[in-house]
Each structure stands twice: as C-alpha cells, then as structure tokens.
Coordinates of C-alpha atoms and ligand atoms in Angstrom, one line a residue:
Chain A
X1 CA 21.9 37.7 -7.8
X2 CA 18.3 36.4 -8.5
X3 CA 18.0 32.6 -8.1
X4 CA 14.2 32.3 -8.4
X5 CA 12.0 34.7 -10.3
X6 CA 8.2 35.0 -10.6
X7 CA 7.1 36.8 -13.7
X8 CA 3.5 37.8 -13.8
X9 CA 2.2 34.5 -12.6
X10 CA -1.5 33.7 -13.0
X11 CA -3.2 30.7 -11.8
X12 CA -6.8 29.9 -11.2
X13 CA -9.0 27.0 -10.2
X14 CA -12.1 27.2 -12.2
X15 CA -13.4 30.8 -11.9
X16 CA -11.4 31.6 -8.9
X17 CA -8.1 33.5 -9.6
X18 CA -5.8 32.2 -6.9
X19 CA -2.6 33.9 -8.1
X20 CA -3.3 37.1 -9.8
X21 CA -0.2 38.4 -11.5
X22 CA 2.6 37.7 -9.0
X23 CA 6.1 39.1 -9.9
X24 CA 9.2 39.2 -7.6
X25 CA 12.6 37.7 -7.4
X26 CA 14.4 35.8 -4.7
X27 CA 18.1 36.3 -4.4
X28 CA 20.5 33.4 -3.9
X29 CA 21.0 32.8 -0.2
X30 CA 18.0 34.9 0.7
X31 CA 15.2 33.8 3.1
X32 CA 11.9 35.0 1.8
X33 CA 9.1 34.7 4.2
X34 CA 5.6 34.7 2.8
X35 CA 2.6 35.6 5.0
X36 CA -1.0 36.1 4.2
X37 CA -4.5 35.1 5.3
X38 CA -5.9 31.6 4.6
X39 CA -6.8 31.1 1.0
X40 CA -4.5 34.0 -0.2
X41 CA -2.5 31.6 -2.5
X42 CA 0.6 31.0 -0.5
X43 CA 0.6 27.2 -0.9
X44 CA -0.3 27.6 -4.5
X45 CA 2.7 29.8 -5.1
X46 CA 5.1 27.3 -3.6
X47 CA 3.6 24.4 -5.5
X48 CA 4.0 26.2 -8.8
X49 CA 7.8 26.4 -8.2
X50 CA 8.3 22.6 -8.4
X51 CA 5.5 22.2 -10.8
X52 CA 3.1 20.3 -8.4
X53 CA 0.7 22.9 -10.0
X54 CA 1.1 24.2 -13.4
X55 CA 0.4 28.0 -13.9
X56 CA -2.0 29.5 -16.5
X57 CA 0.3 32.2 -17.7
X58 CA 3.5 34.0 -16.9
X59 CA 6.7 32.4 -16.1
X60 CA 8.9 31.1 -13.3
X61 CA 12.6 31.1 -13.7
X62 CA 15.2 29.2 -11.7
X63 CA 18.8 30.2 -12.1
X64 CA 17.8 32.1 -15.3
X65 CA 15.9 29.4 -17.1
X66 CA 12.2 28.8 -17.2
X67 CA 11.2 25.9 -15.0
X68 CA 9.1 24.8 -18.1
X69 CA 12.2 24.3 -20.1
X70 CA 13.6 21.8 -17.7
X71 CA 13.0 18.2 -17.1
X72 CA 10.2 17.9 -14.4
X73 CA 11.9 15.3 -12.2
X74 CA 15.2 17.1 -12.4
X75 CA 13.6 20.4 -11.5
X76 CA 12.0 18.7 -8.4
X77 CA 15.3 17.5 -7.4
X78 CA 16.7 21.0 -7.4
X79 CA 13.8 22.3 -5.4
X80 CA 13.3 20.8 -1.9
X81 CA 9.9 21.0 -0.4
X82 CA 8.8 20.7 3.2
X83 CA 5.2 20.1 4.0
X84 CA 2.9 21.3 6.8
X85 CA 1.8 17.8 7.6
X86 CA 5.3 16.3 7.0
X87 CA 4.2 13.7 4.4
X88 CA 6.9 11.3 5.5
X89 CA 6.7 8.1 3.6
X90 CA 4.8 6.0 6.3
X91 CA 6.1 2.7 5.4
X92 CA 9.8 3.7 5.5
X93 CA 12.1 4.3 8.4
X94 CA 13.6 7.8 9.0
X95 CA 16.7 6.6 7.2
X96 CA 14.9 5.1 4.3
X97 CA 12.8 8.2 3.9
X98 CA 16.1 10.0 3.1
X99 CA 17.7 7.2 1.1
X100 CA 14.8 6.6 -1.3
X101 CA 15.4 9.8 -3.3
X102 CA 19.2 9.4 -3.1
X103 CA 19.0 6.0 -4.6
X104 CA 16.1 6.4 -7.1
X105 CA 16.6 10.0 -8.1
X106 CA 20.2 10.7 -7.6
X107 CA 21.4 7.2 -8.4
X108 CA 23.5 6.6 -5.3
X109 CA 24.5 3.1 -4.5
X110 CA 23.0 1.6 -1.4
X111 CA 26.2 2.3 0.7
X112 CA 26.6 5.8 -0.6
X113 CA 22.9 6.5 0.1
X114 CA 23.1 5.3 3.7
X115 CA 26.3 7.2 4.4
X116 CA 24.8 10.4 2.9
X117 CA 21.5 9.9 4.7
X118 CA 23.3 9.5 8.0
X119 CA 25.0 12.8 7.4
X120 CA 21.7 14.5 6.8
X121 CA 20.1 13.0 9.7
X122 CA 22.9 14.0 11.8
X123 CA 22.6 17.5 10.6
X124 CA 19.0 17.7 11.8
X125 CA 20.0 16.0 15.0
X126 CA 18.2 12.7 14.4
X127 CA 20.8 10.1 13.9
X128 CA 19.6 8.2 16.9
X129 CA 16.1 7.8 15.3
X130 CA 17.4 6.6 12.0
X131 CA 15.7 3.2 12.3
X132 CA 12.4 4.6 13.6
X133 CA 9.2 4.7 11.6
X134 CA 7.3 7.9 11.3
X135 CA 4.6 6.9 13.6
X136 CA 7.2 6.4 16.3
X137 CA 8.5 10.0 16.0
X138 CA 7.2 13.2 17.5
X139 CA 5.9 15.9 15.2
X140 CA 9.1 18.0 15.5
X141 CA 11.2 14.9 14.8
X142 CA 9.1 14.1 11.8
X143 CA 9.4 17.5 10.4
X144 CA 13.2 17.4 10.9
X145 CA 13.2 14.1 8.9
X146 CA 11.2 16.0 6.2
X147 CA 13.9 18.6 6.1
X148 CA 16.7 16.0 5.9
X149 CA 14.8 14.2 3.1
X150 CA 14.6 17.4 1.1
X151 CA 18.2 18.5 1.7
X152 CA 19.6 15.1 0.7
X153 CA 18.5 15.9 -2.9
X154 CA 21.0 18.7 -2.8
X155 CA 18.5 21.4 -3.8
X156 CA 19.3 24.8 -4.9
X157 CA 16.3 26.2 -3.0
X158 CA 14.1 25.0 -0.3
X159 CA 10.4 25.6 -0.1
X160 CA 8.7 25.4 3.4
X161 CA 4.9 25.4 3.5
X162 CA 3.9 26.2 7.1
X163 CA 6.5 23.8 8.4
X164 CA 5.5 24.3 12.1
X165 CA 1.8 24.9 11.9
X166 CA 0.9 21.3 12.8
X167 CA 3.4 21.2 15.7
X168 CA 2.6 21.5 19.4
X169 CA 4.1 24.8 20.6
X170 CA 6.8 23.1 22.5
X171 CA 8.1 21.4 19.5
X172 CA 8.2 24.4 17.2
X173 CA 11.7 25.5 18.5
X174 CA 13.6 22.5 17.3
X175 CA 12.3 22.8 13.7
X176 CA 12.9 26.6 13.7
X177 CA 16.3 26.1 14.9
X178 CA 17.2 23.7 12.1
X179 CA 15.8 26.2 9.6
X180 CA 17.9 29.0 11.1
X181 CA 21.0 26.9 10.7
X182 CA 20.1 26.3 7.2
X183 CA 19.7 30.0 6.5
X184 CA 23.0 30.7 8.1
X185 CA 24.7 28.1 5.9
X186 CA 23.5 30.2 2.9
X187 CA 20.5 28.1 1.7
X188 CA 18.0 30.0 -0.4
X189 CA 14.6 29.6 1.2
X190 CA 11.1 30.4 0.4
X191 CA 9.1 30.0 3.7
X192 CA 5.4 30.3 4.2
X193 CA 5.0 30.7 8.0
X194 CA 3.2 32.5 10.6
X195 CA 6.0 32.0 13.1
X196 CA 6.8 35.6 13.6
X197 CA 9.9 34.9 15.7
X198 CA 11.5 33.3 12.8
X199 CA 10.3 36.0 10.4
X200 CA 11.8 38.8 12.6
X201 CA 15.1 37.1 13.3
X202 CA 15.9 35.3 10.0
X203 CA 13.9 36.6 7.1
X204 CA 15.8 38.7 4.5
X205 CA 12.4 39.9 3.5
X206 CA 8.8 39.6 4.2
X207 CA 6.2 39.2 1.4
X208 CA 2.5 39.9 2.3
X209 CA 0.1 38.1 -0.1
X210 CA -3.6 38.8 0.0
X211 CA -6.3 37.4 -2.4
X212 CA -3.6 36.2 -4.9
X213 CA -1.9 39.5 -5.2
X214 CA 1.4 40.7 -3.7
X215 CA 0.4 43.6 -1.4
X216 CA 3.7 44.5 0.2
X217 CA 7.2 43.5 0.4
X218 CA 10.2 44.6 2.6
X219 CA 12.6 43.9 5.4
X220 CA 10.8 42.5 8.4
X221 CA 11.3 45.5 10.6
X222 CA 9.8 47.8 7.9
X223 CA 6.6 45.7 7.6
X224 CA 6.3 45.2 11.4
X225 CA 7.0 48.9 12.3
X226 CA 6.0 51.0 9.3
X227 CA 3.8 49.1 6.9
X228 CA 2.7 51.0 3.9
X229 CA -0.6 49.4 3.6
X230 CA -3.4 49.3 6.2
X231 CA -4.1 45.6 5.6
X232 CA -0.5 44.6 6.2
X233 CA -0.4 46.3 9.5
X234 CA -3.8 44.8 10.7
X235 CA -2.7 41.3 9.5
X236 CA 0.7 41.4 11.3
X237 CA -0.7 42.8 14.5
X238 CA -3.2 39.9 14.6
X239 CA -0.5 37.3 13.9
X240 CA 1.7 38.8 16.6
X241 CA -1.1 38.5 19.1
X242 CA -1.8 34.9 18.0
X243 CA 1.7 33.6 17.6
X244 CA 3.8 35.9 19.6
X245 CA 6.8 37.8 18.6
X246 CA 9.0 35.8 20.9
X247 CA 12.3 35.0 19.4
X248 CA 12.7 31.2 19.8
Chain B
X1 CA 9.8 0.2 22.0
X2 CA 6.2 0.9 21.1
X3 CA 6.6 -0.8 17.7
X4 CA 7.5 -4.2 19.2
X5 CA 4.8 -4.0 21.8
X6 CA 2.0 -3.3 19.3
X7 CA 3.2 -6.1 17.0
X8 CA 3.6 -8.6 19.9
X9 CA 0.1 -7.6 21.3
X10 CA -1.3 -8.6 18.1
X11 CA 0.6 -12.0 18.0
X12 CA -1.1 -12.8 21.4
X13 CA -4.4 -12.1 19.9
X14 CA -3.9 -14.2 16.8
X15 CA -2.5 -17.1 18.7
X16 CA -5.2 -16.8 21.4
X17 CA -7.2 -19.9 21.9
X18 CA -3.7 -21.3 21.6
X19 CA -3.1 -25.0 22.3
X20 CA -6.3 -26.6 21.1
X21 CA -6.1 -24.6 17.9
X22 CA -2.5 -25.6 17.1
X23 CA -3.3 -29.3 18.0
X24 CA -6.2 -29.1 15.6
X25 CA -4.1 -27.6 12.9
X26 CA -1.4 -30.1 13.6
X27 CA -3.7 -33.2 13.3
X28 CA -5.4 -31.8 10.1
X29 CA -2.2 -30.9 8.3
X30 CA -0.3 -33.9 9.7
X31 CA -2.9 -36.3 8.3
X32 CA -3.1 -34.5 4.9
X33 CA 0.7 -34.5 4.5
X34 CA 1.1 -38.2 5.6
X35 CA -1.7 -39.2 3.3
X36 CA -0.1 -37.3 0.3
X37 CA 3.2 -38.7 0.9
X38 CA 1.8 -42.2 1.2
X39 CA -0.1 -41.9 -2.1
X40 CA 2.7 -40.3 -4.1
X41 CA 5.7 -42.3 -2.8
X42 CA 5.1 -44.3 0.3
X43 CA 2.7 -46.9 -1.2
X44 CA 5.1 -47.5 -4.0
X45 CA 8.1 -48.0 -1.8
X46 CA 6.1 -50.2 0.7
X47 CA 4.5 -52.1 -2.2
X48 CA 1.0 -51.2 -0.9
X49 CA -2.2 -49.9 -2.5
X50 CA -2.0 -46.2 -2.7
X51 CA -5.8 -45.9 -2.2
X52 CA -5.7 -48.0 1.0
X53 CA -7.0 -46.1 4.0
X54 CA -4.6 -45.4 6.8
X55 CA -7.2 -45.4 9.4
X56 CA -8.4 -48.7 11.0
X57 CA -11.5 -48.8 8.8
X58 CA -12.1 -52.6 9.2
X59 CA -12.1 -52.2 13.0
X60 CA -14.7 -49.4 12.7
X61 CA -16.8 -51.8 10.6
X62 CA -16.6 -54.6 13.2
X63 CA -17.4 -52.3 16.0
X64 CA -20.2 -50.7 14.1
X65 CA -21.8 -54.2 13.5
X66 CA -21.2 -55.1 17.3
X67 CA -23.1 -52.1 18.5
X68 CA -25.5 -52.0 15.6
X69 CA -28.6 -49.9 16.4
X70 CA -26.9 -47.9 19.2
X71 CA -25.3 -44.5 19.2
X72 CA -21.8 -45.9 19.6
X73 CA -22.6 -48.1 16.6
X74 CA -23.8 -45.1 14.6
X75 CA -20.5 -43.3 15.4
X76 CA -18.4 -46.2 14.2
X77 CA -20.5 -46.5 11.1
X78 CA -19.8 -42.8 10.4
X79 CA -16.1 -43.3 11.0
X80 CA -16.0 -46.3 8.7
X81 CA -17.7 -44.3 5.9
X82 CA -15.5 -41.3 6.5
X83 CA -12.4 -43.5 6.7
X84 CA -13.2 -45.1 3.4
X85 CA -13.8 -41.8 1.7
X86 CA -10.8 -39.9 3.1
X87 CA -8.2 -41.2 0.7
X88 CA -10.2 -39.9 -2.4
X89 CA -11.1 -36.8 -0.5
X90 CA -7.5 -36.0 0.4
X91 CA -6.5 -36.4 -3.2
X92 CA -9.2 -34.0 -4.1
X93 CA -8.0 -31.6 -1.4
X94 CA -4.7 -31.4 -3.1
X95 CA -6.3 -30.2 -6.2
X96 CA -8.4 -27.8 -4.3
X97 CA -5.4 -26.3 -2.7
X98 CA -3.5 -26.1 -6.1
X99 CA -6.5 -24.5 -7.7
X100 CA -6.8 -21.9 -5.0
X101 CA -3.1 -21.2 -4.6
X102 CA -2.4 -20.7 -8.3
X103 CA -5.5 -18.6 -8.8
X104 CA -4.6 -16.4 -5.9
X105 CA -0.9 -16.0 -6.9
X106 CA -1.4 -15.6 -10.7
X107 CA -4.6 -13.5 -10.0
X108 CA -2.5 -11.1 -7.9
X109 CA 0.1 -10.7 -10.6
X110 CA -2.7 -9.7 -13.0
X111 CA -4.6 -7.7 -10.4
X112 CA -1.7 -5.3 -9.4
X113 CA -1.3 -3.7 -12.8
X114 CA -5.0 -3.8 -13.3
X115 CA -5.6 -1.9 -10.0
X116 CA -2.8 0.5 -10.8
X117 CA -4.3 1.2 -14.2
X118 CA -7.8 1.7 -12.7
X119 CA -6.3 4.4 -10.2
X120 CA -3.6 6.0 -12.3
X121 CA -4.2 5.0 -15.9
X122 CA -5.2 7.3 -18.8
X123 CA -8.8 7.5 -19.7
X124 CA -8.8 4.6 -22.2
X125 CA -6.7 2.1 -20.2
X126 CA -8.7 2.9 -17.1
X127 CA -11.9 2.3 -19.0
X128 CA -10.6 -1.1 -20.3
X129 CA -9.6 -2.1 -16.8
X130 CA -12.9 -1.2 -15.5
X131 CA -14.6 -3.1 -18.3
X132 CA -12.7 -6.2 -17.5
X133 CA -13.3 -6.1 -13.8
X134 CA -17.0 -5.3 -14.1
X135 CA -17.5 -7.9 -16.7
X136 CA -15.9 -10.6 -14.6
X137 CA -17.4 -9.5 -11.3
X138 CA -20.8 -9.0 -12.9
X139 CA -21.2 -12.6 -14.2
X140 CA -21.4 -15.8 -12.3
X141 CA -18.2 -17.7 -11.8
X142 CA -19.9 -21.0 -12.8
X143 CA -21.0 -19.3 -16.2
X144 CA -17.4 -18.3 -16.7
X145 CA -16.3 -21.8 -16.2
X146 CA -18.9 -23.1 -18.6
X147 CA -17.8 -20.6 -21.2
X148 CA -14.2 -21.6 -20.9
X149 CA -15.0 -25.3 -20.8
X150 CA -17.8 -25.8 -23.2
X151 CA -18.0 -22.5 -25.1
X152 CA -14.5 -22.1 -26.1
X153 CA -12.6 -25.1 -27.3
X154 CA -10.1 -24.5 -24.5
X155 CA -10.2 -28.0 -23.1
X156 CA -9.7 -29.5 -26.5
X157 CA -6.7 -27.3 -27.1
X158 CA -5.1 -28.0 -23.8
X159 CA -5.5 -31.8 -24.4
X160 CA -3.1 -31.5 -27.4
X161 CA -0.3 -30.2 -25.2
X162 CA 2.1 -33.0 -24.3
X163 CA 2.6 -32.4 -20.6
X164 CA -1.1 -32.0 -19.6
X165 CA -2.3 -34.5 -17.2
X166 CA 1.1 -36.1 -16.6
X167 CA 2.8 -36.2 -13.2
X168 CA 2.0 -33.2 -11.2
X169 CA 0.5 -31.3 -14.0
X170 CA -3.3 -31.4 -13.6
X171 CA -5.5 -32.7 -16.4
X172 CA -7.2 -30.4 -18.9
X173 CA -10.4 -29.8 -17.1
X174 CA -8.4 -28.7 -14.0
X175 CA -6.3 -26.4 -16.1
X176 CA -9.5 -24.9 -17.6
X177 CA -10.8 -24.3 -14.1
X178 CA -7.5 -22.9 -13.0
X179 CA -7.6 -20.3 -15.9
X180 CA -11.2 -19.5 -15.0
X181 CA -10.3 -19.0 -11.3
X182 CA -7.2 -16.9 -12.2
X183 CA -9.4 -14.6 -14.5
X184 CA -12.1 -14.4 -11.9
X185 CA -9.9 -13.9 -8.9
X186 CA -7.8 -11.2 -10.7
X187 CA -10.9 -9.1 -11.1
X188 CA -11.9 -9.4 -7.5
X189 CA -8.3 -8.9 -6.2
X190 CA -7.9 -5.9 -8.5
X191 CA -11.0 -4.4 -6.8
X192 CA -9.6 -5.0 -3.3
X193 CA -6.2 -3.5 -4.4
X194 CA -7.8 -0.6 -6.1
X195 CA -9.6 0.5 -3.0
X196 CA -6.5 -0.1 -0.9
X197 CA -4.4 2.0 -3.3
X198 CA -7.0 4.8 -3.1
X199 CA -6.7 4.8 0.7
X200 CA -3.1 5.8 0.4
X201 CA -3.0 9.5 1.4
X202 CA -2.5 12.0 -1.4
X203 CA 0.3 13.6 0.6
X204 CA 2.4 10.5 0.2
X205 CA 2.3 10.8 -3.6
X206 CA 2.9 14.6 -3.5
X207 CA 6.0 14.0 -1.4
X208 CA 7.3 11.4 -3.7
X209 CA 6.8 13.6 -6.7
X210 CA 8.4 16.6 -4.8
X211 CA 11.5 14.5 -4.2
X212 CA 11.8 14.0 -7.9
X213 CA 10.5 10.4 -8.2
X214 CA 8.8 9.7 -11.5
X215 CA 5.0 8.8 -11.4
X216 CA 5.9 5.1 -12.0
X217 CA 8.6 5.2 -9.2
X218 CA 6.2 6.8 -6.9
X219 CA 3.6 4.1 -7.5
X220 CA 6.1 1.4 -7.2
X221 CA 8.1 2.7 -4.2
X222 CA 5.4 4.4 -2.2
X223 CA 1.9 3.6 -3.2
X224 CA 2.1 -0.1 -3.7
X225 CA 4.0 -1.0 -0.6
X226 CA 1.4 0.9 1.5
X227 CA -1.6 0.0 -0.5
X228 CA -0.8 -3.7 -0.7
X229 CA -0.5 -3.7 3.1
X230 CA -3.9 -2.0 3.4
X231 CA -5.1 -4.6 1.0
X232 CA -4.3 -7.7 3.1
X233 CA -7.6 -8.1 5.0
X234 CA -9.5 -8.0 1.6
X235 CA -7.0 -10.3 0.2
X236 CA -7.5 -12.8 3.0
X237 CA -11.3 -12.6 2.3
X238 CA -10.6 -13.4 -1.4
X239 CA -8.5 -16.4 -0.4
X240 CA -11.3 -17.8 1.8
X241 CA -13.9 -17.2 -0.9
X242 CA -11.7 -18.9 -3.4
X243 CA -11.3 -22.0 -1.3
X244 CA -15.0 -22.4 -1.1
X245 CA -15.6 -21.3 -4.7
X246 CA -13.1 -23.7 -6.1
X247 CA -15.8 -26.4 -5.6
X248 CA -17.6 -25.1 -8.6
X249 CA -14.9 -26.7 -10.6
X250 CA -16.8 -30.0 -9.9
X251 CA -19.3 -28.8 -12.5
X252 CA -16.7 -29.0 -15.2
X253 CA -15.7 -32.6 -14.1
X254 CA -12.5 -31.4 -12.1
X255 CA -12.0 -34.1 -9.4
X256 CA -11.3 -31.7 -6.6
X257 CA -12.5 -32.1 -2.9
X258 CA -16.2 -31.5 -3.5
X259 CA -16.4 -33.6 -6.7
X260 CA -14.7 -36.6 -5.0
X261 CA -16.9 -36.6 -2.0
X262 CA -20.1 -36.0 -4.0
X263 CA -19.2 -38.9 -6.4
X264 CA -18.7 -41.3 -3.4
X265 CA -21.9 -40.2 -1.9
X266 CA -23.9 -40.9 -5.1
X267 CA -22.4 -44.4 -5.0
X268 CA -23.0 -45.3 -1.3
X269 CA -25.9 -42.8 -0.6
X270 CA -24.2 -41.7 2.7
X271 CA -24.7 -38.1 1.8
X272 CA -24.6 -36.7 5.3
X273 CA -21.2 -38.4 6.2
X274 CA -19.6 -37.2 3.0
X275 CA -20.8 -33.7 3.4
X276 CA -19.4 -33.7 6.9
X277 CA -16.0 -35.0 5.5
X278 CA -16.0 -32.3 2.8
X279 CA -17.2 -29.7 5.3
X280 CA -14.5 -30.4 8.0
X281 CA -11.8 -30.3 5.3
X282 CA -13.0 -27.0 3.9
X283 CA -13.3 -25.6 7.3
X284 CA -9.7 -26.8 8.1
X285 CA -8.5 -25.0 4.9
X286 CA -10.3 -21.8 5.6
X287 CA -9.2 -21.5 9.1
X288 CA -5.6 -22.3 8.2
X289 CA -5.8 -19.8 5.4
X290 CA -7.0 -17.0 7.8
X291 CA -4.4 -18.0 10.4
X292 CA -1.7 -17.8 7.7
X293 CA -2.9 -14.4 6.5
X294 CA -2.9 -13.1 10.0
X295 CA 0.7 -14.2 10.2
X296 CA 1.5 -12.6 6.9
X297 CA -0.2 -9.3 8.1
X298 CA 1.9 -9.3 11.2
X299 CA 5.1 -10.1 9.4
X300 CA 4.8 -7.1 7.1
X301 CA 3.2 -4.7 9.7
X302 CA 4.8 -1.4 10.0
X303 CA 4.1 0.7 13.1
X304 CA 1.4 3.3 12.4
X305 CA 0.4 1.9 9.0
X306 CA -3.2 0.8 8.5
X307 CA -3.9 0.4 12.2
Ligands
ATP401 N1 -6.5 21.7 -6.0 C1 -7.3 22.8 -5.8 N2 -8.5 22.8 -6.5 C2 -9.3 23.8 -6.4 N3 -9.1 24.9 -5.6 C3 -8.0 24.9 -4.9 C4 -7.0 23.9 -5.0 N4 -6.0 24.2 -4.3 C5 -6.2 25.3 -3.7 N5 -7.4 25.8 -4.1 C6 -8.0 27.1 -3.7 O1 -7.1 28.1 -4.0 C7 -7.2 29.1 -2.9 C8 -5.7 29.3 -2.5 O2 -5.3 28.1 -1.8 P1 -3.8 28.0 -1.1 O3 -3.8 26.7 -0.5 O4 -2.8 28.4 -2.1 O5 -4.1 29.1 0.0 P2 -3.1 29.4 1.3 O6 -2.7 30.8 1.2 O7 -2.0 28.4 1.3 O8 -4.1 29.1 2.5 P3 -3.8 28.4 3.9 O9 -3.2 29.5 4.8 O10 -5.1 28.1 4.4 O11 -2.9 27.3 3.7 C9 -8.1 28.6 -1.9 O12 -9.4 29.3 -2.1 C10 -8.3 27.2 -2.2 O13 -9.6 26.9 -1.9
MG402 MG1 -1.4 26.7 2.6

C-alpha cells in the first residue's frame, strides 16, 4: 500500500528546474534509497515532503491526502527528518533535544516527555549520554540523537538526507546499524545516501535521480548488476569505488 | 568532563588578578553600601546628619594645614575635598545605578521583540522596527533627552503624578532621563541582539521547523536562547556605555553622579579633585559591571555554544 506519493512534482529556483516532473510512490514499510550526483535535487525532494520547500506544481500525498491539505506543523510531526550535519539544538542536552518536540508539539507533560525521551535514547543506544550537550558528543552519537529526536515525534515516515556523509568512516557503522534496526521494525524510510553497503543490504528499492529527473528505479541488485541506463551504471560504479560495497 | 574543565578554565581567567581586585571591589562597594544605609536609615536612627562624611575629614584638614606646601599636605588637602564631596557623590551614584539598571532591563524587554521583528518580521513591521532603531541610533542621546525634557511636556505631565519624587521614586527629571535612556538603550540593544540572532545557524531553525514547532515556538525555544547567549558580549558593552552615558542626564538637571560632583566643583573650584572622585566611581562601576557580566556569561555558558 502506498504511503507517500509524488505526482508530477516540479520545483525550480529561479530559472533552474531542480525537480522536473518526479512521480513515484513509496509503500508503507519500504526503504527507498535515493542516489544521484550532487545537485540532482535529492535534498530538495526530501524537503518538499515536510514542506520545508513548497513545490511549484504537481502534488505530494501522504496516506492518500495531499500534504497541502494538512496543517503544516502536524504534517511535520508525521514526517521525521534527519540531517546531514545533524542540526541538533546546540543549547540543549541530548535529552532536551528529544523532549522539546514531545512537550511543545505533542503536548506531553514534563515527566511523560522525559520518560519517552529516555526510551528513544535507549533505542539508539545513548541513554548514558542523555545529559551531554551536542558539542560533547561524537558525530555518530549526534546523528543517533538526531534520529531519536525525529522518532520521538512518532512519525509515519522518516526522511534521511545523507545521514552518514559528515561522519568519520569509523562512525558510519553505528548510525547505519540504527537505521537498519528501524527498517526491520517496519518504519517507512526515504533515504538519500551514498552508503552502498546500506543500499545493498536494506533498500527495498533504489531510485537514481539525475538533473531533477527520475532516471531509473528498481531493486538494488538490478541497478547494481543490470542497470537499464548507461548513466546509472557509471554512477554506481563510481560510488562503489569511492564508498565501497562493504556490508557494514 | 570536558564541559566542566572549559567552564572552570574561564573562571580562572576572569578571577585572574585575584586578591587585589576583589579587595578593591570590596572596599568600593562596602563604602557605597555603608554610605547608602547611613543616609537612608542609619543617620535617622543615630540622630545624626545624613550628609555628614564618614571619613575623618577634619583630621585631613588639620594634617593638610600642618604640612601645608608639601606633597603630603597636598595629599591630605585632596583627601579632605574628596571626603567632603563623597556623601553627595554617593547619593548621585545611586541615581546613576538606578538609571543604568532600569534602562538596561526595560531596554532589553523592548529590544527582544524589536530584534525578533527585524529578523523575522513581515515587510511592514520589519521596516517599522528598522526605522525606530535607525532614528534612535542616528541622533545624539543628548538631543533625545532635550526633546523629551524641553520639547515634549513630559516633565510637566510627570510632575502631576502623585508618587513622583517621593521616597524611592526619582523626581520627574530623573524619570524623563530614565525614559530617554530606555528608548535609547532599547535601540542599541536591539541592534546587538539582531546580529546575535542572525548568527544562529539556519540549520537550527530548519530542525525546529522539521520537528513541527511553529515559527514562534522555534524563535522562542531555539533562536532566542542561543542568540541571547551570543549577544552577551555586546550587551556588556552596552551596559558599560550606559553607565558612562548616564552622565548626560546632568544636562537635564538630574542630580546623578556627574551633576553632583560638577556642582560641588563649581562651588569650591576644586575641579581636578572632583573629576577624580567622579572618575574613580565611574571606573569602579564599569569594572564591576564587566566582572558581573563575565560572571553571567559563565553562568549561562553551554559547552560548544559561541566559543
Ligand atoms: N534554497 C535554494 N536556493 C536556490 N537554489 C537552490 C536552493 N537549494 C538548492 N538549490 C539548487 O538546487 C539544486 C539541487 O539542490 P539539492 O540540494 O536538492 O541537490 P542534491 O542532490 O541534494 O545535491 P548534494 O548531493 O550536493 O546534496 C542545486 O543546483 C542547488 O544549487
Ligand atoms: Mg543534498
């Protein structure tokens, strides 16, 4: 069953058409991995889903209703987002990063929020660091707090925008493993990543974006072994050389 | 813990120069407080003249005459003049402090929404906020005080109010000055805070919005707590400026520190001595203010924020 659907989405900045008619659906529980060269519109596509960017034309539907027919803040609560450079609230501890949304968006009492936040921090293995400030955490720990913060809003779908690109190689594994657990628990995920290990092992489907267009889409094996388009093959070969196909 | 060590490292830096500094602050504030208490309640209870100097001024006078014409004699002559002037100067200092503190505090209350409007407001409100800050920052403070005091009949209106000038409530001229300083300081503080708000990373706002916080919640819960911390150094500057600029109130007859010492000097012609008295007190206030703001900065410091 389709949870998220892009219907002929167009988006441009000035003259530049960044998304040029994107249409596809993401099934509930699926892990959709999006790849593509820099500037191909991957981040823009994700930002459209929670309306950080508004599209020019077309529609995006979540659970059958247009995201434009919903309350903006409610939509954002239902769509979790994880950022490349973490964007943890710098003045709040790990715990407070998670409780802020619980209290102010979901209306939890302080005690409820703290209890729930503890659960989420435990889920990403960071209960010990609950009282640490972002600056006191490693990159991998920051990103796991970022994931806990998004999960605490009880989203229907999670968006990941290159969640491991800013990490030292040895820290990628801990974040990927949390994401893999999430996938196994049935979370619907839209993931922009160049982490080919994750793509091969966990993606339900791989989507190759180039120049604002959807070039090719299919199960990871198919795109890796028998891509239909020359461009897909070249891009994937280069990625694999750069980031390795090692399953972490 | 890295957090504790950074913070503690800074404590050491701020208190560096240690003992002498604290001793000087102790004497300075000790004298001020004793003097105020004496003037407000002590003299009454003891049945003494509230304007009587607490220092042995008569002894200074005798010693000055004894060593007349020598350096020692000059020193005691200075001490006598200063000692005589201190009661009035200290009374004026109270007003200087009140003017500064009220202007800072009330100015901040106005400056925060002003700065938020400048950064996040709509085109019209943003323009209005910009107009206000530029008008205030672009004209001399003294001119603003004159407009309030002579131009508008503010002082006459204030005089009508029953409580003005009674007990701890300053007289109308001081209230006019206070209003002027509040307006002026709100514009400068808004400017400091505006630039502090703008130095909050865009990603912080994006993350707030992505969690589902409204724009106002994001500003209140994320931008302001970070921005106001970034703003503390600028804010300390403003406090120091304000302590010194409060002397302009003398030109609209407010008997604050500068006016008190200037009036005494025009009576006894000991301009140098009285400038030294005023200068030392202003210096004491300014140094105390920066030490205090340093303390505040440490108190609210968060590891990794604005370092
Ligand atoms: N706010 C913006 N204003 C103007 N142009 C923008 C804006 N955001 C993105 N763009 C442009 O849109 C295009 C697509 O950007 P986007 O960030 O979606 O690409 P991407 O695929 O995520 O790239 P990368 O792999 O580098 O993150 C780029 O050419 C970029 O310069
Ligand atoms: Mg991107």
